[in-house]
Short mmCIF file of C-alpha atoms in Angstrom, two decimals:
data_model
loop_
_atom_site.label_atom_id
_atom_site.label_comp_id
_atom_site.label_asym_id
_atom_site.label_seq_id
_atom_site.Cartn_x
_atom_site.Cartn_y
_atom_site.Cartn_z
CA UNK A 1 -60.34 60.85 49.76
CA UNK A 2 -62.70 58.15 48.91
CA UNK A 3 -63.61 55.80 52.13
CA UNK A 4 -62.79 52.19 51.58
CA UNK A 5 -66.41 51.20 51.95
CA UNK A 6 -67.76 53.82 49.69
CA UNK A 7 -65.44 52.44 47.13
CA UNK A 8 -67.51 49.18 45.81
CA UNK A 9 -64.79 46.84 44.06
CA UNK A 10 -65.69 43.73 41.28
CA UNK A 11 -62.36 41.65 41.22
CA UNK A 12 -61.95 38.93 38.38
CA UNK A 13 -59.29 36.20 38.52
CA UNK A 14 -59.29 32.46 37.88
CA UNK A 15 -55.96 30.89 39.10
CA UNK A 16 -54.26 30.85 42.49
CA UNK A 17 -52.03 33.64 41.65
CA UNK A 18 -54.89 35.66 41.59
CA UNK A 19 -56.13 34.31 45.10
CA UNK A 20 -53.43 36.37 46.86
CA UNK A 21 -54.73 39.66 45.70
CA UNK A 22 -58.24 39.08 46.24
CA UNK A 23 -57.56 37.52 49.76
CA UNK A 24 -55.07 40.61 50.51
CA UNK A 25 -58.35 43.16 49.53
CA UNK A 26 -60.85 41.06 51.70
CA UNK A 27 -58.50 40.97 54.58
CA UNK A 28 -57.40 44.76 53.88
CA UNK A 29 -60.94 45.87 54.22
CA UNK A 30 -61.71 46.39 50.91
CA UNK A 31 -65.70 46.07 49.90
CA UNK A 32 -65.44 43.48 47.33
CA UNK A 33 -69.19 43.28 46.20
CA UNK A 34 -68.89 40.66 43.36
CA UNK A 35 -66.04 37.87 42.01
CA UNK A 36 -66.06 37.12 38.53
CA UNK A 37 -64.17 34.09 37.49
CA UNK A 38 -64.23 30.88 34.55
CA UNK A 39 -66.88 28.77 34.78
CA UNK A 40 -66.17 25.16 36.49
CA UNK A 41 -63.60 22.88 34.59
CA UNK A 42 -64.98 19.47 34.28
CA UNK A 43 -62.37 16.77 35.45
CA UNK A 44 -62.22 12.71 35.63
CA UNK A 45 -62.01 10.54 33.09
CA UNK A 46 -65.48 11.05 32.25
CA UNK A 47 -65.13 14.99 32.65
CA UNK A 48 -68.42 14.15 35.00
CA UNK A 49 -66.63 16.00 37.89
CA UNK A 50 -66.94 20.39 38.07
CA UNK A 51 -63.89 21.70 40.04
CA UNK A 52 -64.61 25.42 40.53
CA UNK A 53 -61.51 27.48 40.38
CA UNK A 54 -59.39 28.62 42.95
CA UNK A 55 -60.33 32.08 43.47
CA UNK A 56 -64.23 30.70 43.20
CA UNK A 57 -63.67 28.64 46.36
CA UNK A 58 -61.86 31.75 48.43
CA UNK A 59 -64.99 34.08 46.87
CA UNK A 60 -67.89 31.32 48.29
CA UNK A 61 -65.64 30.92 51.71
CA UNK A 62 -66.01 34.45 52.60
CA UNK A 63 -69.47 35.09 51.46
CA UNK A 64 -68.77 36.90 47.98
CA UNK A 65 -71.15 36.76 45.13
CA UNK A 66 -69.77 34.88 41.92
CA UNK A 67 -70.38 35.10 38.13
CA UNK A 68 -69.09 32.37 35.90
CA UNK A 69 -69.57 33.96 32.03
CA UNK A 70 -69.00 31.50 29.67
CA UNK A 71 -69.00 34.06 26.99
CA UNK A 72 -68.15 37.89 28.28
CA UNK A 73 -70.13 39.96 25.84
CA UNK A 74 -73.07 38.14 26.85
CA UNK A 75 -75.77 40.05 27.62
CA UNK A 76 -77.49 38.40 30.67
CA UNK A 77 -73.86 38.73 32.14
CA UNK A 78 -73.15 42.15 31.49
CA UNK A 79 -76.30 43.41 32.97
CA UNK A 80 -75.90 41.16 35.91
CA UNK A 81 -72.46 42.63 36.29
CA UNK A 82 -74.32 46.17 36.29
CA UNK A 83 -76.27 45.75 38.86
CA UNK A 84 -73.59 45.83 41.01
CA UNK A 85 -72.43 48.97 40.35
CA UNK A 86 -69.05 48.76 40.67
CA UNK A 87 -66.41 51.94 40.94
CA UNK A 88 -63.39 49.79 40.43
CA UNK A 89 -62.82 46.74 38.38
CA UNK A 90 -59.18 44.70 39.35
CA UNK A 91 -57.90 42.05 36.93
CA UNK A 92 -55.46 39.40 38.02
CA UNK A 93 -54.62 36.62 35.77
CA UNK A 94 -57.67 36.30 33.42
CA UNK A 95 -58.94 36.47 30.47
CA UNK A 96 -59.05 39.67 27.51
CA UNK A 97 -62.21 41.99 28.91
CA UNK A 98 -64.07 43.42 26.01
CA UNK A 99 -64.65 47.46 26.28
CA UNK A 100 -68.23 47.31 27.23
CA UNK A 101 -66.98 45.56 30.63
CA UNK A 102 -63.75 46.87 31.17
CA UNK A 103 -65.06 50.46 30.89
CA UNK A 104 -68.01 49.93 32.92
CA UNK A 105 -66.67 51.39 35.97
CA UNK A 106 -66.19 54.70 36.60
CA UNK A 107 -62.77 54.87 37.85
CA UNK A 108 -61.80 52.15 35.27
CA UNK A 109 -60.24 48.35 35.28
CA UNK A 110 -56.59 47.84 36.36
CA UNK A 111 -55.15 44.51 35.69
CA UNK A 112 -52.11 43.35 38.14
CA UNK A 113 -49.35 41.60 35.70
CA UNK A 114 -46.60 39.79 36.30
CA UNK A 115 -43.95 41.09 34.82
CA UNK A 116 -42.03 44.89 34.13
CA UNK A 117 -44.21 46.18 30.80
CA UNK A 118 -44.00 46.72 28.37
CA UNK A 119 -41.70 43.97 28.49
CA UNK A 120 -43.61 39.82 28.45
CA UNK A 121 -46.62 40.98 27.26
CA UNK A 122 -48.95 38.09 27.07
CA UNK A 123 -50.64 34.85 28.89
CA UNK A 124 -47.11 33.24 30.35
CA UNK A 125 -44.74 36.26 31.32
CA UNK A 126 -43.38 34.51 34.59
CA UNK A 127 -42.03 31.44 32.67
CA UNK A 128 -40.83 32.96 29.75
CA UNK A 129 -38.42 35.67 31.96
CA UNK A 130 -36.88 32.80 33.79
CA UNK A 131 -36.57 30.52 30.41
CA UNK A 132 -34.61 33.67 29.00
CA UNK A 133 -32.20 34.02 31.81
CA UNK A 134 -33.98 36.83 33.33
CA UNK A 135 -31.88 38.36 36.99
CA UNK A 136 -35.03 40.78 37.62
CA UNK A 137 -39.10 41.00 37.17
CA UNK A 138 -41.73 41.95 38.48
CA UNK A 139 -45.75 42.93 38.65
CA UNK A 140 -47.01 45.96 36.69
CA UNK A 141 -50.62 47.60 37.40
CA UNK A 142 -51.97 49.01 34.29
CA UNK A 143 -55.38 50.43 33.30
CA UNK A 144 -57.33 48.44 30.77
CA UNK A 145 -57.54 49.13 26.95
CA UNK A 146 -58.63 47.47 24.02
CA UNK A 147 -55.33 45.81 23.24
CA UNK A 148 -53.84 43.36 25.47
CA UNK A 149 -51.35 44.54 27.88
CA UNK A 150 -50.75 47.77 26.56
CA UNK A 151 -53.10 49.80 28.49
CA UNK A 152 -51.13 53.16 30.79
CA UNK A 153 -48.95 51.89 33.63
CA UNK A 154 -50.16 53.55 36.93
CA UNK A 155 -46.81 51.44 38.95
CA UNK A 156 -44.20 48.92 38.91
CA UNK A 157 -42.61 46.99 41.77
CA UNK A 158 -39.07 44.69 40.53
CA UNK A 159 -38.54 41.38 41.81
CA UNK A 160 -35.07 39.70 41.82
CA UNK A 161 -34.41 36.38 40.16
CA UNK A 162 -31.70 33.94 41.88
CA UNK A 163 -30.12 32.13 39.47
CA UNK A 164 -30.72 28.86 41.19
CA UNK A 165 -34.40 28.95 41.68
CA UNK A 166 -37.23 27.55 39.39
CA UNK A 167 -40.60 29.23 38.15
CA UNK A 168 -42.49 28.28 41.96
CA UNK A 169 -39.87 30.32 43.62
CA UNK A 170 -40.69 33.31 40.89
CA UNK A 171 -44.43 32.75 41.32
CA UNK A 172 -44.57 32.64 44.75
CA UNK A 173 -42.86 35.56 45.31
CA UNK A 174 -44.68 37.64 41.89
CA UNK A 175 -48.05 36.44 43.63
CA UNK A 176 -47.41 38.39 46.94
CA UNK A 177 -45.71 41.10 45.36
CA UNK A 178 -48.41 41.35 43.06
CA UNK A 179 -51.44 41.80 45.93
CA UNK A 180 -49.24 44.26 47.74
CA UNK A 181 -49.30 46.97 44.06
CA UNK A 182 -52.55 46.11 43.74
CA UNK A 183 -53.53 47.49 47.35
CA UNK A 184 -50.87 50.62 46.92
CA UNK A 185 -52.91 51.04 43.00
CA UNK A 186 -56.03 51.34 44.54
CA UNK A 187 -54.82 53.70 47.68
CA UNK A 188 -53.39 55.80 45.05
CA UNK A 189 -57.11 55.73 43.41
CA UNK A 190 -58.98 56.57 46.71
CA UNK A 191 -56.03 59.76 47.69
CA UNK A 192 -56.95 60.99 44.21
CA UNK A 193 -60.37 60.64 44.67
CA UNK A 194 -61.07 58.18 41.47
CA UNK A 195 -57.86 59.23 39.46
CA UNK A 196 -54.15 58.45 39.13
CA UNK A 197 -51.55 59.22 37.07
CA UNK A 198 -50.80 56.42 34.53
CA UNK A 199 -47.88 56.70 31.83
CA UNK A 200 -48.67 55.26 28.72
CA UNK A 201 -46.19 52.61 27.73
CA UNK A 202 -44.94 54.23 24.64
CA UNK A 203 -43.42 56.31 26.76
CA UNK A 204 -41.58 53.78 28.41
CA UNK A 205 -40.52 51.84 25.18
CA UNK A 206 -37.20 53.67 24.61
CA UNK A 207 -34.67 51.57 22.37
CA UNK A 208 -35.28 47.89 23.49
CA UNK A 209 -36.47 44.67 22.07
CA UNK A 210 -39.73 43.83 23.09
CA UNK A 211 -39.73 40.05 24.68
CA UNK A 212 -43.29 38.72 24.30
CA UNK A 213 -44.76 35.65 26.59
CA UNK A 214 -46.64 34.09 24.72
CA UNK A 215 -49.18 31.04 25.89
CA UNK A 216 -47.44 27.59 26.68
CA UNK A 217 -48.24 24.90 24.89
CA UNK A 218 -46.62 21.12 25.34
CA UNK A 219 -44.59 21.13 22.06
CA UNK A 220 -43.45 24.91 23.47
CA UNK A 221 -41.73 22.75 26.44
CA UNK A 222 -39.89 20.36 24.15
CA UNK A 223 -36.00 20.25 25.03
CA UNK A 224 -33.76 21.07 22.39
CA UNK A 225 -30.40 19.38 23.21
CA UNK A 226 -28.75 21.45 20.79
CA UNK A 227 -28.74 24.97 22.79
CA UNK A 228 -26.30 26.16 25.18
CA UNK A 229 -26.27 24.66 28.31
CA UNK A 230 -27.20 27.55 30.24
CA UNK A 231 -30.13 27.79 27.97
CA UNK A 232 -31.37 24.66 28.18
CA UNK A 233 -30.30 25.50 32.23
CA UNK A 234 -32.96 28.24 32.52
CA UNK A 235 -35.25 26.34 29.75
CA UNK A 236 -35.84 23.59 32.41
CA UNK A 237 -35.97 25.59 35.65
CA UNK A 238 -38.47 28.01 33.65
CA UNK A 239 -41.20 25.09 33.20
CA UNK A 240 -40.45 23.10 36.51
CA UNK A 241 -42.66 22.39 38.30
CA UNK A 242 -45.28 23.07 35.85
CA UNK A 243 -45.92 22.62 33.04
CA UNK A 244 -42.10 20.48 33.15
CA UNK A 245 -39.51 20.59 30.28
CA UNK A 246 -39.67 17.68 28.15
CA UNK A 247 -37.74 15.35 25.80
CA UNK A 248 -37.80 12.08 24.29
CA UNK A 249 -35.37 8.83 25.28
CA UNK A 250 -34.22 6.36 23.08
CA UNK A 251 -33.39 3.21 24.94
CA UNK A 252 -29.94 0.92 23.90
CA UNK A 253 -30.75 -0.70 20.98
CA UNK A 254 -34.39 0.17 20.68
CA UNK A 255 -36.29 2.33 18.50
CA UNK A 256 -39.17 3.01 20.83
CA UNK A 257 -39.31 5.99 22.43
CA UNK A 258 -40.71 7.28 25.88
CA UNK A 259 -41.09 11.17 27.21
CA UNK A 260 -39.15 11.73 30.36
CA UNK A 261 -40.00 15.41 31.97
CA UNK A 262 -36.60 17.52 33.31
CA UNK A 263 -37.28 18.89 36.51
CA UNK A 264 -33.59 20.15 37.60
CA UNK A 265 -30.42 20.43 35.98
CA UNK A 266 -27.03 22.15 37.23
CA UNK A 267 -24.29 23.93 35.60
CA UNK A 268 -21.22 21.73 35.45
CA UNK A 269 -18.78 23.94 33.13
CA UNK A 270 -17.33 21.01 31.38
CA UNK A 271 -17.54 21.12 27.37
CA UNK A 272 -18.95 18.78 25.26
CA UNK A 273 -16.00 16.34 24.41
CA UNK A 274 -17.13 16.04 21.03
CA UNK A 275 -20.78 14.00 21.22
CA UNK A 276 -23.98 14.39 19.67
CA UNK A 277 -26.48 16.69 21.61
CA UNK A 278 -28.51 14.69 23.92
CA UNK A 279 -25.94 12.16 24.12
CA UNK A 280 -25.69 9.91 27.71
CA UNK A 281 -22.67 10.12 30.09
CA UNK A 282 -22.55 8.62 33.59
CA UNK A 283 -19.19 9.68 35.35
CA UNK A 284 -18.56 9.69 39.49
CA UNK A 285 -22.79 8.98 39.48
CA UNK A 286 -23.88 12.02 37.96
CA UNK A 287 -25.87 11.61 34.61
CA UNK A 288 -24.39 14.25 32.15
CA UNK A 289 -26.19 15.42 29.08
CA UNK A 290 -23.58 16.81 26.09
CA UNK A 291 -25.12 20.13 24.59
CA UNK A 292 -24.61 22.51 21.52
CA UNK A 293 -21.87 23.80 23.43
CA UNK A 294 -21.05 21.74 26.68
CA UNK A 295 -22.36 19.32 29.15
CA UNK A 296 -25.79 19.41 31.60
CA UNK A 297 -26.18 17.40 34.83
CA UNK A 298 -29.44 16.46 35.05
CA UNK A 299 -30.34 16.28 38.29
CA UNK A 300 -34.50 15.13 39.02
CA UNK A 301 -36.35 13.65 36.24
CA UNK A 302 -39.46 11.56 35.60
CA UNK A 303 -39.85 8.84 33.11
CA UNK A 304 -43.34 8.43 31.41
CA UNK A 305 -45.29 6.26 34.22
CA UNK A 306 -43.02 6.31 36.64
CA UNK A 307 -42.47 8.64 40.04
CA UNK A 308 -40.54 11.80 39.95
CA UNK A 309 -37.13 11.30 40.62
CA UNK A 310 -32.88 11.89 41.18
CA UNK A 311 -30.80 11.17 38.95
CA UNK A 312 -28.81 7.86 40.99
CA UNK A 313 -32.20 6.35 41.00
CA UNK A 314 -32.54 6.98 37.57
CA UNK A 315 -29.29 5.61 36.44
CA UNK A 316 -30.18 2.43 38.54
CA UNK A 317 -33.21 1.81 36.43
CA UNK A 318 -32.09 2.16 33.67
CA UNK A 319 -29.87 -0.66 31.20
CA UNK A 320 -26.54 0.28 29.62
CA UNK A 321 -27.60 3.92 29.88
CA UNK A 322 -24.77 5.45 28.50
CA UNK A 323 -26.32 3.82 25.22
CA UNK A 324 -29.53 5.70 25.34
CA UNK A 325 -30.21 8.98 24.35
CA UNK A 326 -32.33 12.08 24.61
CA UNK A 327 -33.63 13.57 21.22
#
């Protein structure tokens, strides 16, 4: 059995998702010898400000050294990244390694993902379960390949999904999940002494569709009025709070129109009395959206320039609002 201090571990993350693995490896003794993570992200109006990311700051708190690659085929980098001499290489939400770096080590890459692969391959697999009505997830380690995603699972852990919560709840929870497989991964590496069984996922494709999760984009989170309520349901509490569901309002009478982000919405099993999708109804102070096949409450919203907010406080600011519409 390899000792944990013998076993010399180069993690690479950029978000705070990946923040919970890396702390859970520093804390669990692990020898982390190097971080590798973006490069700062300008910010301000004039972009004049670098924020380093999130797993930079934790990496600089305790003492770790940091490489920011700009491009990661370049060659300065992937010497640097050499030098350290790494046995294990773990991934958590970052970008595609190219096979001269995630091959480097000798006991390989893993890459902790958030969801049950094969299934929501890709860059957003937490929202896009919840958007498609998802009841369970979870993380997946996997070994590294040239394709992305697809590389030979080595375990899986499930995670239940309440139908009431929204994509913090599921991230939250994925996050700390996802540091505990990647600690159980790598014990599994040191019993066996550098290897592991890992079952490559064709194995594991049986008969099922394949649901990809595919990179978010703002006209991605654009409402359409005329799905199914529970749709449009799991649509809103699968982008809230970030990046936030989305539609357009037309004002009584106007033609101008202004976003207003969808926060929460709740199931009110009444059907659509026969009114346009995205249609207005106030009735006993709840503001009800009709749908392709019934009506939404909406519950917390926030209009373009103005504070989040509940829907009473919405109603109250608004003019003859059963006259406007969403589109």
């Amino acid at each position: 059995m390899i000792e944990k201090k013998e076993l010399r571990i180069v993690f690479m993350g950029t978000p705070e998702f990946a923040v919970g693995t890396l702390k859970a490896l520093v804390e669990g003794g692990y020898n982390v010898v190097a971080v590798v993570t973006q490069p700062d992200k300008p910010v301000g109006r004039h972009g004049s400000v670098l924020m380093p990311s999130e797993v930079k700051k934790y990496a600089m708190q305790e003492g770790i050294p940091v490489l920011q690659p700009e491009k990661m085929k370049d060659p300065e980098f992937v010497a640097r990244l050499q030098e350290f001499n790494a046995d294990l290489q773990v991934v958590v939400a970052f970008r595609m390694l190219p096979e001269v770096v995630w091959a480097m080590p000798k006991y390989g890459t893993f890459n902790v993902h958030a969801a049950l692969l094969p299934q929501y391959r890709g860059a957003a697999p937490i929202n896009w379960a919840v958007i498609n009505g998802e009841t369970v997830t979870g993380v997946t380690t996997f070994f590294l390949d040239h394709d992305i995603d697809t590389g030979k699972v080595i375990l899986k852990r499930t995670f239940d999904i309440p139908d009431d919560v929204d994509v913090q709840y599921v991230y939250d929870g994925l996050m700390k999940l996802g540091a505990e497989a990647a600690l159980d991964t790598i014990e599994r590496i040191r019993e066996g002494d550098g290897h592991v069984d890992a079952i490559p996922q064709d194995e594991m494709m049986g008969g099922d569709l394949l649901k990809p999760a595919p990179k978010i984009f703002k006209e991605t989170c654009r409402i359409d009025w005329t799905m199914p309520a529970k749709r449009i349901y799991d649509f809103v509490r699968g982008l809230s709070p970030y990046p936030g569901a989305w539609t357009n309002i037309r004002q009584a009478g106007g033609t101008e129109e202004v976003v207003v982000k969808i926060y929460k919405t709740a199931k009110c099993q009444m059907p659509n009395p026969g009114m346009p999708p995205g249609t207005l109804k106030v009735e006993k102070g709840k503001l009800l959206v009709a749908t392709g096949d019934g009506m939404l409450s909406i519950e917390q919203l926030q209009k373009a320039g103005k504070k989040r907010m509940d829907a009473p406080a919405f109603i109250n600011g608004m003019r003859d609002i059963e006259a406007c519409s969403f589109l």
